[in-house]
Amino acid sequence: MLHIDEQFIVDNFDDALANGAIRAYYQPVIRTLTEKICSVEALARWQDPVMGLLSPFLFINVLEKYRLIHKLDLYILENICITYNEMKENGLPLHPFSINLSRLDFDEIDMLKAISDILRKYNVPSKAIHIEITESVMLDNTAYFRRIFDSFHDAGFAIFMDDFGSGYSSLNVLKDYSFDVLKIDMRFLSDIGSRSKKILASVVNMAKAIGIHTLAEGVETKEQKTFLRNIGCEMLQGYYYAKPMDGALYVEYLSETGFQVEDPDEHHYWNEVGQINFLSPDPLNENDYTEAENGDYGFVRENSAPLALIEQSDHHVEMLYRNQAYETNLQKLGFASSKEMIKAINETEAAYYPNMDEQVKSSIITGNVVKEDHFLNGIYFTYFTKCIAQTDSKVMLAASIQTYGSDVDMSTNEMFDTYSRALIDTFDHITIMDPERNRVTARVYSKQGYSPDYSNMPLIESINRFAADEVAEEERLAFLDFIDPPTLRDRMAKISSRYLQGTFRVKCADGTFKPKVIRITKLYLDLDVKGSRELFMLTMQSISDSGN
Ligand code: C2E
Ligand code: MG
Ligand code: MG
């Protein structure tokens, strides 16, 4: 192993700083859900002409011992500022940078002032800098460091707890300090066996419970990445994505690799999305931790609740995450996969699932969990949605699905039976109309005693006959305007509704005229028959309880 003695470090440190032999290397941090770069960590490297590239392990301790470390750290910060401004001048998207601080930095000088002075000199905002501190820094002198952290927070810096799990008092540190991000080092877990997985899942679970974001560093394999994604770890860093590289190489990397940089205006959005706990038995309702008195929180469930994260922008829907339970339930609804469902949504007219659209809208407006029942492909299901974050141009929904199939309580047939009776009880008459083909597609049923002839003639003729024979004379013209089949679609579109409704006096079985609510609803039926989609259902409902 390369031996570098302390004296070499101490003797050459100032020169190395002055001639640029010491420099910041950059390693990107990746947003797990989007795989975009969301920040970068600066790591010190010393390129000695004789000794070669020296890793921080060879010189950090020595610099600490000789009380020189603050010089290194502030120098690295200047490096960052220079790179930041270069990126800005080159029109590259900007992201925050992390610096590593040592506890001795705080003993030597007023670190906050020193850092702020440098940022001012280079005109770099404090939100562009994240401060990484290892937990060992805070082992003693809690009150002192708490004050320091508070002052950094107040000045707009985010604080990352580095190397979580490496020391002995991680839990105390979590309790005593307010951090923004927990950095979990994968290398502290010798393998990624089932024990390690449970530990990691619990840590992520716990971090979410106390509102701290999670970042896994030292991620080297696809298996690790996949696992971390599944448990909801928000950010990843490691050789699997990129090794630390020097400034010039990094800028090249930014322009040449496929990795995109996250829009800094979206940091807040992604931070909010990151709060959702993938492992929770009830992820949409897990906000009010104070109410969790059943002691159930914090456990990693073998069977998490169905959960998906769905992003909706103006004309596009994207599913960024779904767990196995969600996928299974979607398949029960007849979709081959969630991918297929999203594809169908994106490729069909915006309002293909209008009920869903309405549910989504009310989730956005209320910010609450909205729960509604739907019926699709012969299956009843309850859909839960909650808007968990939004920007001006998009929203993120957390969604869950509960299906009721033959495997659950009631069989579909029984369900149908029950509900269809209730329907018949509610409506006096139901007819399906097909304006495009000028046809009455189906008379579902009628308690009004109308002649079946109405369904055996062209739609327009049927309507005219019906108006003449069954609608009160003074309302006839209004009724004909209301029902006018060729214009139904446009009239609904104009008021952004999928139905039209009016009240007309119609003839009842006993020959008298009574007011009925007539509603024409646009149907969305996937009948696999070309052109058969735009059908309208006419329902007739009594106004008073006295029936017909
Ligand atoms: P750290 O802050 O936890 O940095 C992460 C270390 O893990 C870096 O080592 C990085 O190169 C390495 N690493 C990243 N991804 C992987 C991976 O996938 N696999 C493996 N095996 N390693 C990975 P590095 O650069 O040698 O830094 C070591 C430590 O030295 C840092 O740990 C940090 O505590 C300290 N350090 C580095 N630069 C500075 C600095 O400018 N100031 C201070 N005070 N400390 C620094
Ligand atoms: Mg670090
Ligand atoms: Mg670390």
CSV table of C-alpha atoms in Angstrom, one decimal, residues 52 125 162 166 178 220 225 238 270 428 435 442 463 487 497-498 526:
chain,number,residue,atom,x,y,z
A,52,GLY,CA,-0.1,10.0,-8.3
A,125,PRO,CA,-27.0,31.1,-3.7
A,162,ASP,CA,-23.3,11.4,5.9
A,166,SER,CA,-21.4,3.8,10.4
A,178,SER,CA,-32.9,18.2,12.3
A,220,GLU,CA,-22.8,-0.5,-7.2
A,225,LYS,CA,-30.7,0.0,-7.3
A,238,GLY,CA,-22.5,5.3,-6.6
A,270,TRP,CA,-39.8,15.8,-5.9
A,428,ASP,CA,-88.2,4.5,-14.7
A,435,PRO,CA,-76.9,9.1,-33.0
A,442,ALA,CA,-81.1,-0.9,-26.8
A,463,ILE,CA,-87.7,10.6,-31.0
A,487,THR,CA,-75.6,17.9,-31.5
A,497,SER,CA,-69.8,17.8,-19.0
A,498,ARG,CA,-70.6,14.2,-20.0
A,526,ASP,CA,-65.2,-0.5,-25.3
